[in-house]
CSV table of C-alpha atoms in Angstrom, one decimal:
chain,number,residue,atom,x,y,z
A,1316,MET,CA,149.1,238.5,195.9
A,1317,GLN,CA,152.0,238.4,198.3
A,1318,ARG,CA,152.3,234.8,199.4
A,1319,ASP,CA,153.9,232.0,197.4
A,1320,ILE,CA,151.6,230.0,195.1
A,1321,GLU,CA,151.3,226.5,196.5
A,1322,ILE,CA,151.9,223.4,194.5
A,1323,ALA,CA,148.4,222.1,195.4
A,1324,GLU,CA,146.9,225.3,193.9
A,1325,LEU,CA,148.9,224.9,190.7
A,1326,ARG,CA,147.6,221.3,190.4
A,1327,ARG,CA,144.0,222.4,190.8
A,1328,LEU,CA,144.6,225.0,188.0
A,1329,THR,CA,146.3,222.7,185.6
A,1330,GLN,CA,143.7,219.9,186.2
A,1331,TYR,CA,140.9,222.4,185.6
A,1332,ILE,CA,142.5,223.5,182.3
A,1333,ASP,CA,143.1,220.0,181.2
A,1334,ASP,CA,139.5,219.0,181.9
A,1335,ASN,CA,137.9,222.0,180.3
A,1336,PHE,CA,140.2,223.4,177.6
A,1337,ASP,CA,142.2,220.4,176.4
A,1338,TYR,CA,145.6,222.0,177.1
A,1339,ASP,CA,148.0,220.2,179.4
A,1340,PHE,CA,150.3,222.4,181.5
A,1341,LYS,CA,150.8,219.7,184.2
A,1342,ASN,CA,154.4,219.0,183.1
A,1343,TYR,CA,155.6,222.5,182.5
A,1344,ALA,CA,158.7,223.4,184.6
A,1345,MET,CA,157.5,224.3,188.0
A,1346,SER,CA,159.3,227.5,188.8
A,1347,SER,CA,158.8,229.3,185.5
A,1348,PHE,CA,155.2,228.1,185.2
A,1349,THR,CA,154.5,229.4,188.7
A,1350,ARG,CA,156.1,232.8,187.8
A,1351,ARG,CA,153.9,233.0,184.7
A,1352,VAL,CA,150.8,232.2,186.6
A,1353,ARG,CA,151.7,234.8,189.3
A,1354,ARG,CA,152.2,237.3,186.5
A,1355,VAL,CA,148.7,236.7,185.1
A,1356,ILE,CA,147.2,237.0,188.6
A,1357,GLU,CA,149.0,240.3,189.2
A,1358,LEU,CA,148.3,241.6,185.7
A,1359,TYR,CA,144.5,241.0,186.0
A,1360,LYS,CA,144.5,241.7,189.7
A,1361,PHE,CA,143.1,238.4,190.8
A,1362,THR,CA,143.3,237.6,194.5
A,1363,SER,CA,144.3,234.0,194.2
A,1364,VAL,CA,144.6,231.0,191.9
A,1365,GLU,CA,141.1,230.1,192.9
A,1366,ALA,CA,139.9,233.5,191.6
A,1367,LEU,CA,141.6,232.7,188.3
A,1368,ILE,CA,139.9,229.4,188.0
A,1369,LYS,CA,136.6,231.1,188.8
A,1370,LYS,CA,137.3,233.5,186.0
A,1371,PHE,CA,137.7,230.6,183.6
A,1372,LYS,CA,134.3,229.2,184.7
A,1373,ASN,CA,132.5,232.5,184.2
A,1374,ASP,CA,134.4,233.6,181.0
A,1375,PRO,CA,135.9,230.6,179.1
A,1376,ALA,CA,137.0,233.0,176.3
A,1377,PHE,CA,139.5,234.4,178.8
A,1378,PHE,CA,141.5,231.2,178.5
A,1379,GLN,CA,143.1,232.3,175.2
A,1380,GLU,CA,144.4,235.5,176.8
A,1381,PHE,CA,145.7,233.3,179.6
A,1382,VAL,CA,147.6,231.1,177.1
A,1383,SER,CA,149.1,234.3,175.5
A,1384,GLU,CA,150.3,235.5,178.9
A,1385,ILE,CA,151.6,232.2,180.2
A,1386,THR,CA,153.8,231.5,177.2
A,1387,VAL,CA,157.2,233.2,177.0
A,1388,ASN,CA,157.6,235.3,173.8
A,1389,VAL,CA,161.0,236.8,174.1
A,1390,THR,CA,163.0,236.3,170.9
A,1391,GLU,CA,165.4,238.0,168.5
A,1392,MET,CA,166.3,237.7,164.8
A,1393,PHE,CA,169.6,235.9,164.5
A,1394,ARG,CA,169.8,235.2,168.2
A,1395,ASP,CA,173.2,233.5,168.8
A,1396,PRO,CA,174.7,234.7,165.5
A,1397,THR,CA,177.2,231.8,165.4
A,1398,PHE,CA,174.3,229.3,165.4
A,1399,TRP,CA,172.9,231.0,162.2
A,1400,SER,CA,176.3,231.0,160.5
A,1401,SER,CA,176.7,227.3,161.3
A,1402,LEU,CA,173.3,226.7,159.6
A,1403,ARG,CA,174.4,228.8,156.6
A,1404,ASP,CA,177.8,227.3,156.2
A,1405,GLU,CA,177.3,223.6,157.2
A,1406,ILE,CA,173.8,222.3,157.9
A,1407,ILE,CA,171.7,223.8,155.1
A,1408,PRO,CA,174.2,223.5,152.2
A,1409,GLU,CA,174.6,219.8,153.1
A,1410,VAL,CA,170.8,219.1,152.9
A,1411,ILE,CA,170.4,221.1,149.7
A,1412,LYS,CA,173.4,219.3,148.1
A,1413,GLU,CA,171.8,215.9,149.0
A,1414,HIS,CA,168.1,216.6,148.2
A,1415,ARG,CA,168.0,219.8,146.2
A,1416,LYS,CA,165.3,220.9,148.6
A,1417,ILE,CA,164.7,221.4,152.3
A,1418,SER,CA,161.8,221.3,154.7
A,1419,ILE,CA,162.0,223.2,157.9
A,1420,TRP,CA,159.8,223.3,161.0
A,1421,HIS,CA,160.0,226.1,163.5
A,1422,ALA,CA,158.4,224.5,166.6
A,1423,GLY,CA,157.4,227.2,169.0
A,1424,CYS,CA,158.0,230.0,166.6
A,1425,SER,CA,156.6,232.8,168.9
A,1426,SER,CA,156.4,236.1,167.1
A,1427,GLY,CA,158.4,234.8,164.1
A,1428,GLU,CA,161.9,236.4,164.5
A,1429,GLU,CA,163.6,233.1,163.8
A,1430,VAL,CA,161.4,232.4,160.9
A,1431,ILE,CA,162.4,235.7,159.3
A,1432,SER,CA,166.1,235.0,160.1
A,1433,MET,CA,165.7,231.7,158.3
A,1434,CYS,CA,164.0,233.2,155.2
A,1435,ILE,CA,166.8,235.9,155.0
A,1436,LEU,CA,169.4,233.2,155.3
A,1437,LEU,CA,167.8,231.0,152.6
A,1438,LYS,CA,167.4,234.0,150.4
A,1439,GLU,CA,171.1,234.9,150.7
A,1440,LEU,CA,172.0,231.2,150.0
A,1441,ASN,CA,169.8,231.4,146.9
A,1442,CYS,CA,167.6,228.5,148.0
A,1443,LEU,CA,164.5,230.2,149.4
A,1444,GLU,CA,162.6,228.7,146.4
A,1445,SER,CA,163.7,225.2,147.4
A,1446,ALA,CA,162.4,225.5,150.9
A,1447,THR,CA,159.1,224.5,152.6
A,1448,ILE,CA,158.7,226.1,155.9
A,1449,VAL,CA,156.2,225.5,158.6
A,1450,ALA,CA,156.0,227.6,161.8
A,1451,THR,CA,153.9,226.7,164.7
A,1452,ASP,CA,153.0,228.0,168.1
A,1453,ILE,CA,150.6,227.1,170.9
A,1454,ASP,CA,149.2,230.7,171.0
A,1455,GLN,CA,146.8,231.9,168.2
A,1456,SER,CA,147.5,235.6,168.9
A,1457,ILE,CA,151.3,235.2,168.6
A,1458,ILE,CA,150.8,233.4,165.3
A,1459,ASN,CA,148.7,236.3,164.1
A,1460,LYS,CA,151.6,238.6,165.1
A,1461,ALA,CA,154.1,236.4,163.4
A,1462,LYS,CA,152.1,236.5,160.2
A,1463,LYS,CA,151.9,240.3,160.4
A,1464,ALA,CA,155.7,240.4,160.8
A,1465,SER,CA,156.0,244.0,161.9
A,1466,PHE,CA,158.7,245.1,164.3
A,1467,SER,CA,159.3,248.2,166.2
A,1468,SER,CA,162.4,250.2,165.3
A,1469,LYS,CA,163.6,249.8,168.9
A,1470,ASN,CA,163.9,246.0,168.4
A,1471,MET,CA,165.4,246.4,164.9
A,1472,GLU,CA,168.6,247.8,166.3
A,1473,LEU,CA,169.4,244.5,168.1
A,1474,ASN,CA,168.2,242.5,165.1
A,1475,LYS,CA,170.6,244.4,162.9
A,1476,GLN,CA,173.5,244.0,165.2
A,1477,ASN,CA,172.9,240.2,165.4
A,1478,TYR,CA,172.7,240.1,161.6
A,1479,GLU,CA,176.1,241.8,161.4
A,1480,ARG,CA,177.6,239.5,163.9
A,1481,TYR,CA,176.3,236.6,161.9
A,1482,GLY,CA,178.3,238.0,159.0
A,1483,GLY,CA,175.4,239.2,156.9
A,1484,LYS,CA,176.7,241.0,153.9
A,1485,HIS,CA,173.6,242.8,152.8
A,1486,ASP,CA,171.8,245.9,153.9
A,1487,PHE,CA,169.7,244.3,156.6
A,1488,LEU,CA,167.0,247.0,156.6
A,1489,SER,CA,166.5,246.5,152.8
A,1490,TYR,CA,164.5,243.3,153.7
A,1491,PHE,CA,161.9,245.5,155.4
A,1492,VAL,CA,159.5,248.3,154.5
A,1493,GLU,CA,159.4,251.0,157.0
A,1494,ASP,CA,156.0,252.5,157.9
A,1495,ASN,CA,155.3,254.8,160.8
A,1496,GLY,CA,158.1,253.6,163.1
A,1497,PHE,CA,157.5,249.9,162.2
A,1498,PHE,CA,159.4,247.7,160.0
A,1499,TYR,CA,157.4,245.1,157.9
A,1500,ILE,CA,159.2,242.2,156.3
A,1501,LYS,CA,158.8,242.2,152.5
A,1502,PRO,CA,155.9,239.7,151.8
A,1503,GLU,CA,157.8,237.8,149.1
A,1504,LEU,CA,160.4,236.7,151.8
A,1505,ILE,CA,157.9,234.9,153.9
A,1506,GLU,CA,155.3,233.8,151.3
A,1507,ARG,CA,156.5,230.2,151.5
A,1508,VAL,CA,155.9,230.0,155.3
A,1509,SER,CA,152.9,228.2,156.6
A,1510,PHE,CA,152.0,229.6,160.0
A,1511,ARG,CA,149.7,227.5,162.2
A,1512,VAL,CA,148.6,226.9,165.7
A,1513,GLN,CA,150.0,223.7,167.2
A,1514,ASP,CA,150.5,222.5,170.7
A,1515,LEU,CA,153.7,220.4,171.1
A,1516,VAL,CA,152.2,218.8,174.2
A,1517,LYS,CA,148.9,217.6,172.9
A,1518,GLY,CA,149.6,217.7,169.1
A,1519,ASN,CA,150.9,214.8,167.1
A,1520,PRO,CA,153.6,214.7,164.4
A,1521,PHE,CA,152.0,216.1,161.2
A,1522,SER,CA,154.8,215.9,158.6
A,1523,LYS,CA,158.5,215.1,158.2
A,1524,PHE,CA,161.3,217.6,158.0
A,1525,ASP,CA,165.0,217.9,157.2
A,1526,LEU,CA,165.5,220.5,159.9
A,1527,ILE,CA,163.6,221.4,163.1
A,1528,LEU,CA,164.3,224.4,165.2
A,1529,CYS,CA,163.0,224.2,168.7
A,1530,ARG,CA,165.2,226.6,170.6
A,1531,ASN,CA,164.5,227.6,174.1
A,1532,VAL,CA,161.1,226.0,174.1
A,1533,MET,CA,161.6,222.8,176.0
A,1534,ILE,CA,163.3,224.7,178.9
A,1535,TYR,CA,159.8,225.5,180.0
A,1536,PHE,CA,159.0,221.8,180.3
A,1537,ASN,CA,159.9,219.4,183.1
A,1538,GLN,CA,162.0,216.3,182.1
A,1539,THR,CA,159.0,214.0,181.7
A,1540,LEU,CA,157.6,216.4,179.1
A,1541,GLN,CA,160.9,217.1,177.5
A,1542,ASN,CA,161.2,213.3,176.9
A,1543,GLU,CA,157.7,213.1,175.3
A,1544,VAL,CA,158.2,216.2,173.1
A,1545,LEU,CA,161.6,215.0,172.0
A,1546,LYS,CA,159.9,211.7,170.8
A,1547,LYS,CA,157.5,213.8,168.7
A,1548,LEU,CA,160.3,215.9,167.2
A,1549,HIS,CA,162.2,212.7,166.5
A,1550,GLY,CA,159.2,211.3,164.8
A,1551,SER,CA,158.9,214.4,162.7
A,1552,LEU,CA,162.4,214.2,161.3
A,1553,PHE,CA,163.6,212.3,158.3
A,1554,LYS,CA,166.5,210.0,159.1
A,1555,TYR,CA,169.6,212.1,159.1
A,1556,GLY,CA,167.5,215.2,159.6
A,1557,ASN,CA,168.8,217.9,162.0
A,1558,LEU,CA,167.4,219.2,165.3
A,1559,ALA,CA,168.5,222.5,166.8
A,1560,ILE,CA,167.8,223.3,170.4
A,1561,GLY,CA,168.8,226.3,172.6
A,1562,SER,CA,172.5,226.8,173.3
A,1563,LYS,CA,172.1,225.8,176.9
A,1564,GLU,CA,169.7,223.0,176.4
A,1565,SER,CA,170.7,219.3,176.2
A,1566,LEU,CA,169.4,216.0,175.0
A,1567,ILE,CA,171.9,214.1,177.2
A,1568,TRP,CA,169.3,213.2,179.9
A,1569,CYS,CA,166.5,212.2,177.4
A,1570,ASP,CA,165.5,208.6,176.9
A,1571,ILE,CA,166.1,208.6,173.2
A,1572,ALA,CA,169.4,210.6,173.2
A,1573,ASN,CA,171.1,207.6,171.6
A,1574,LYS,CA,169.0,208.1,168.4
A,1575,PHE,CA,170.8,211.4,167.8
A,1576,VAL,CA,174.4,212.3,167.3
A,1577,VAL,CA,175.9,215.7,168.0
A,1578,VAL,CA,176.7,217.7,164.9
A,1579,ASN,CA,177.7,220.9,166.7
A,1580,ASN,CA,177.9,220.8,170.4
A,1581,GLU,CA,178.5,224.6,170.8
A,1582,GLU,CA,175.3,225.4,168.9
A,1583,LYS,CA,173.4,222.3,170.0
A,1584,ILE,CA,172.6,220.9,166.6
A,1585,TYR,CA,171.9,217.2,166.5
A,1586,LYS,CA,171.3,214.7,163.8
A,1587,LYS,CA,168.8,211.8,163.9
A,1588,ILE,CA,170.6,208.6,163.1
A,1589,LYS,CA,168.1,206.0,164.2
A,1590,ASP,CA,164.4,205.6,163.6
B,201,MET,CA,181.0,237.0,214.7
B,202,LYS,CA,177.9,235.2,215.8
B,203,SER,CA,178.8,231.5,215.9
B,204,SER,CA,175.3,230.3,215.1
B,205,PHE,CA,176.0,231.0,211.4
B,206,PHE,CA,178.9,228.5,211.3
B,207,HIS,CA,177.3,225.1,210.8
B,208,ASN,CA,177.5,222.6,208.0
B,209,LYS,CA,173.9,222.5,206.9
B,210,TYR,CA,174.1,225.0,204.0
B,211,LYS,CA,172.8,223.8,200.6
B,212,GLY,CA,173.9,226.7,198.5
B,213,ILE,CA,175.5,230.1,198.2
B,214,VAL,CA,174.2,232.6,195.7
B,215,ILE,CA,176.4,235.5,194.7
B,216,GLY,CA,175.3,238.5,192.7
B,217,GLY,CA,177.2,241.5,191.4
B,218,SER,CA,177.5,244.0,188.6
B,219,ALA,CA,179.8,246.9,187.8
B,220,GLY,CA,182.9,246.7,190.1
B,221,SER,CA,182.2,243.1,191.3
B,222,PHE,CA,184.3,241.2,188.9
B,223,LYS,CA,187.6,241.8,190.7
B,224,PRO,CA,186.4,241.0,194.3
B,225,ILE,CA,184.5,237.9,193.0
B,226,THR,CA,187.5,236.6,191.1
B,227,LYS,CA,189.6,237.0,194.2
B,228,LEU,CA,187.0,235.2,196.3
B,229,LEU,CA,186.9,232.3,194.0
B,230,ALA,CA,190.8,232.2,193.9
B,231,ASP,CA,190.9,232.0,197.7
B,232,LEU,CA,188.4,229.2,198.2
B,233,PRO,CA,189.9,225.8,198.6
B,234,LYS,CA,189.3,223.3,195.8
B,235,ASP,CA,187.2,221.1,198.0
B,236,PHE,CA,184.9,223.9,199.3
B,237,PRO,CA,181.8,221.8,199.6
B,238,ILE,CA,178.8,224.1,199.2
B,239,PRO,CA,177.6,224.7,195.6
B,240,ILE,CA,178.0,228.3,194.5
B,241,PHE,CA,175.7,230.1,192.0
B,242,LEU,CA,177.0,233.2,190.4
B,243,CYS,CA,174.7,235.7,188.8
B,244,LEU,CA,176.7,238.5,187.4
B,245,HIS,CA,175.5,241.1,184.9
B,246,ARG,CA,177.3,240.5,181.6
B,247,LEU,CA,177.2,241.4,178.0
B,248,LYS,CA,174.4,239.4,176.4
B,249,HIS,CA,176.1,238.7,173.1
B,250,VAL,CA,179.5,237.7,174.5
B,251,ARG,CA,179.0,234.0,175.2
B,252,HIS,CA,182.7,233.2,175.6
B,253,GLY,CA,185.6,234.5,177.6
B,254,PHE,CA,183.8,235.3,180.9
B,255,ILE,CA,184.2,231.8,182.4
B,256,GLU,CA,187.8,231.8,181.3
B,257,ALA,CA,188.5,235.1,182.9
B,258,LEU,CA,186.8,234.0,186.1
B,259,SER,CA,188.6,230.7,186.1
B,260,ILE,CA,192.2,232.0,185.7
B,261,LYS,CA,192.9,232.1,189.4
B,262,SER,CA,190.2,229.8,190.7
B,263,SER,CA,191.2,226.3,191.8
B,264,LYS,CA,187.5,225.4,191.5
B,265,PRO,CA,185.9,224.5,188.2
B,266,ILE,CA,183.3,227.0,187.0
B,267,PHE,CA,180.5,226.0,184.7
B,268,GLU,CA,177.6,227.5,182.8
B,269,PRO,CA,175.0,224.9,183.6
B,270,LEU,CA,172.7,223.4,181.0
B,271,ASP,CA,169.0,223.5,181.6
B,272,LYS,CA,167.8,220.9,184.1
B,273,GLU,CA,171.4,220.1,185.2
B,274,LEU,CA,171.7,218.4,188.6
B,275,VAL,CA,173.4,220.5,191.3
B,276,ARG,CA,176.5,218.8,192.6
B,277,PRO,CA,178.4,219.7,195.8
B,278,GLY,CA,181.5,221.8,195.4
B,279,MET,CA,180.6,223.2,192.0
B,280,VAL,CA,180.5,226.8,190.9
B,281,TYR,CA,177.7,227.6,188.4
B,282,LEU,CA,177.6,230.8,186.4
B,283,ALA,CA,174.4,232.2,184.9
B,284,PRO,CA,174.9,232.0,181.1
B,285,ALA,CA,174.7,235.2,179.0
B,286,ASN,CA,171.2,236.1,178.0
B,287,TYR,CA,169.5,233.4,180.2
B,288,HIS,CA,168.0,233.7,183.7
B,289,LEU,CA,169.4,231.0,186.1
B,290,CYS,CA,166.8,229.5,188.5
B,291,ILE,CA,167.1,226.9,191.2
B,292,GLU,CA,164.4,224.2,191.1
B,293,LEU,CA,162.9,221.8,193.6
B,294,GLY,CA,164.7,218.5,193.3
B,295,ASN,CA,168.1,220.2,193.3
B,296,THR,CA,168.4,221.0,189.7
B,297,VAL,CA,168.8,224.3,187.9
B,298,SER,CA,166.7,225.6,185.1
B,299,LEU,CA,167.3,228.4,182.6
B,300,SER,CA,164.8,230.8,181.2
B,301,THR,CA,164.5,233.4,178.4
B,302,GLU,CA,161.7,235.3,180.2
B,303,GLY,CA,161.9,239.1,179.8
B,304,LEU,CA,164.5,241.3,181.4
B,305,ILE,CA,164.1,241.9,185.1
B,306,ASN,CA,165.6,245.2,186.4
B,307,ASN,CA,166.8,245.6,182.8
B,308,SER,CA,168.9,242.4,183.2
B,309,ARG,CA,169.0,238.9,182.0
B,310,PRO,CA,170.4,237.1,183.9
B,311,ALA,CA,168.7,238.9,186.8
B,312,ILE,CA,170.1,238.5,190.3
B,313,ASP,CA,166.6,238.8,191.9
B,314,LEU,CA,165.4,235.8,190.0
B,315,THR,CA,168.3,233.5,190.9
B,316,PHE,CA,168.2,234.6,194.6
B,317,LYS,CA,164.4,234.3,194.9
B,318,THR,CA,164.2,230.8,193.4
B,319,ALA,CA,167.2,229.7,195.5
B,320,ALA,CA,165.5,231.1,198.6
B,321,TYR,CA,162.3,229.2,197.8
B,322,VAL,CA,164.2,225.9,197.5
B,323,TYR,CA,167.0,226.2,200.1
B,324,LYS,CA,165.2,228.4,202.7
B,325,GLU,CA,167.3,228.8,205.8
B,326,LYS,CA,170.1,226.7,204.3
B,327,LEU,CA,171.1,229.5,201.9
B,328,ILE,CA,173.6,232.3,202.0
B,329,GLY,CA,173.2,235.3,199.7
B,330,ILE,CA,176.1,237.6,198.9
B,331,LEU,CA,175.7,240.8,197.0
B,332,PHE,CA,178.7,242.7,195.7
B,333,SER,CA,179.3,246.0,194.0
B,334,GLY,CA,176.9,247.1,191.3
B,335,ALA,CA,175.3,250.2,189.8
B,336,ASN,CA,171.6,249.2,189.9
B,337,LYS,CA,169.3,247.6,192.4
B,338,ASP,CA,168.9,244.1,191.0
B,339,GLY,CA,169.4,241.7,193.9
B,340,ALA,CA,167.8,243.8,196.6
B,341,LEU,CA,164.5,242.0,196.5
B,342,GLY,CA,166.3,238.7,196.1
B,343,MET,CA,168.1,239.4,199.3
B,344,LYS,CA,164.8,240.2,201.0
B,345,ALA,CA,163.4,236.8,199.8
B,346,ILE,CA,166.5,235.1,201.3
B,347,LYS,CA,166.0,236.8,204.6
B,348,ASP,CA,162.3,236.2,204.7
B,349,LYS,CA,162.9,232.5,204.3
B,350,GLY,CA,165.5,232.5,207.1
B,351,GLY,CA,168.7,232.5,205.0
B,352,VAL,CA,171.9,234.5,205.6
B,353,THR,CA,172.4,237.8,203.9
B,354,ILE,CA,175.8,239.4,203.3
B,355,ILE,CA,176.7,242.5,201.4
B,356,GLN,CA,180.0,243.9,200.3
B,357,ASP,CA,180.6,247.0,202.5
B,358,PRO,CA,179.1,249.9,200.4
B,359,GLU,CA,182.1,252.0,201.6
B,360,GLU,CA,184.4,249.6,199.8
B,361,SER,CA,182.2,248.8,196.8
B,362,MET,CA,183.2,250.5,193.6
B,363,MET,CA,179.5,251.0,192.9
B,364,ASN,CA,177.5,251.0,196.1
B,365,THR,CA,173.9,251.2,194.7
B,366,MET,CA,173.5,247.4,194.7
B,367,PRO,CA,174.5,246.6,198.3
B,368,GLN,CA,172.9,249.8,199.5
B,369,SER,CA,169.6,248.9,197.9
B,370,ALA,CA,169.6,245.5,199.6
B,371,LYS,CA,170.2,247.2,202.9
B,372,GLN,CA,167.2,249.4,202.4
B,373,VAL,CA,164.7,246.6,201.8
B,374,THR,CA,165.8,243.9,204.2
B,375,GLU,CA,167.9,243.0,207.2
B,376,ILE,CA,171.5,242.4,206.4
B,377,ASP,CA,173.3,239.9,208.6
B,378,PHE,CA,176.8,241.0,207.6
B,379,CYS,CA,178.2,244.0,205.9
B,380,LEU,CA,181.8,243.2,205.1
B,381,GLU,CA,184.7,244.1,203.1
B,382,ALA,CA,185.4,241.7,200.3
B,383,GLU,CA,188.3,240.1,202.1
B,384,LYS,CA,186.2,239.5,205.2
B,385,ILE,CA,183.5,237.8,203.0
B,386,THR,CA,186.2,235.4,201.9
B,387,ASN,CA,187.2,234.8,205.6
B,388,PHE,CA,183.6,234.2,206.4
B,389,LEU,CA,183.4,231.4,203.8
B,390,LEU,CA,186.8,230.0,205.0
B,391,ASP,CA,185.5,229.8,208.6
B,392,LEU,CA,182.5,228.1,207.2
B,393,TYR,CA,184.7,225.6,205.4
B,394,LYS,CA,186.3,224.7,208.7
B,395,ALA,CA,182.8,223.9,210.0
B,396,TYR,CA,182.4,221.4,207.2
B,397,GLN,CA,185.8,219.8,208.0
B,398,LYS,CA,184.7,218.7,211.4
């Protein structure tokens, strides 16, 4: 499809999805959502947005594939190494000191690289046993992938580099079992993690946490939706709980920004100070 | 030069470059007056894990403040925005920028094609695209998008470019309005500046 996708076409698509599948993409950020839709159209060789909608009508099961393709699943272990060292040196020890335990939610966990980073970090802090970890994503197939926790050796190089930049002192690869060019995380490292499907847009708060990681997730939402989702994250934090967003995201323009204070501006870690 | 290009209706300038572009772009920024009114978006290939130092290096001689924008930041006149390491930089309807962690494009994140294409979609004929030296073809399709929407396309003269693949590739896929040495690109923008003073 050569021509630009028009806004009216996108509206028809998101309305159809909302009416028929109970997912709401209406407030996803326009330019990235358009690119993702175009990608699906090209990948499956549809001729137009209308043809995609027609496919949903004839084959509703295709919708799950669509969700997998529409979401961005680019992630790394220990992405932004200084963010992870700040969790290790400041944020997590403070919570453990105060409560002797910690509950963590990875909101939009994708294929689980950050969950694994967290488990390794906690293990090295000797507090993995004190942690409860929930990892959620909108996409069932990526949750399955995260549970499987296998990584190609190609990606492991970058992960290892990040781990070293983070100041990791152990043999990084010793946390994995190699099999046929793939690295599997040792099961005891992630046995405390509960992986589940959850949609930040339609889902409601389901528990309270000391720390929520939602990094580079809300950049795919427009400001209206960022506001709504931030309210849900706020509602899912204990008072004085911590929220980490992507290094180039900001809460400044959100309605409830005043219910948080900045803990680390460079790494975009915030603390909830008001209910 | 054709005078029809010198008007005061431009909404943005996008600049792309890779290997060999740092020096001419630093020089360009140094030579622009502090109150140069058109927002500039820089998309330069850079090391993904080095978050610091790049802005500082670019800013040393520049009288204009250079920022890595935050996601959904409002575009303001006269500012210079640099695509952050490991993020794509896009221009959105409503005159804001957005960032994205979508996959590499042309083996790059930030990708010049993406910044240029999204800017072309939003600013149409009120956009100038400038492509400097570089060793791959990122930016070529972005320049095509700019031309297709009626914007102005400028490349650094491949003869002068340290690596000519980038400007050359743009030339192969679309019409280039100006093929100029780096210094003349600066002069072009200074002439434009005069048009805004009137």
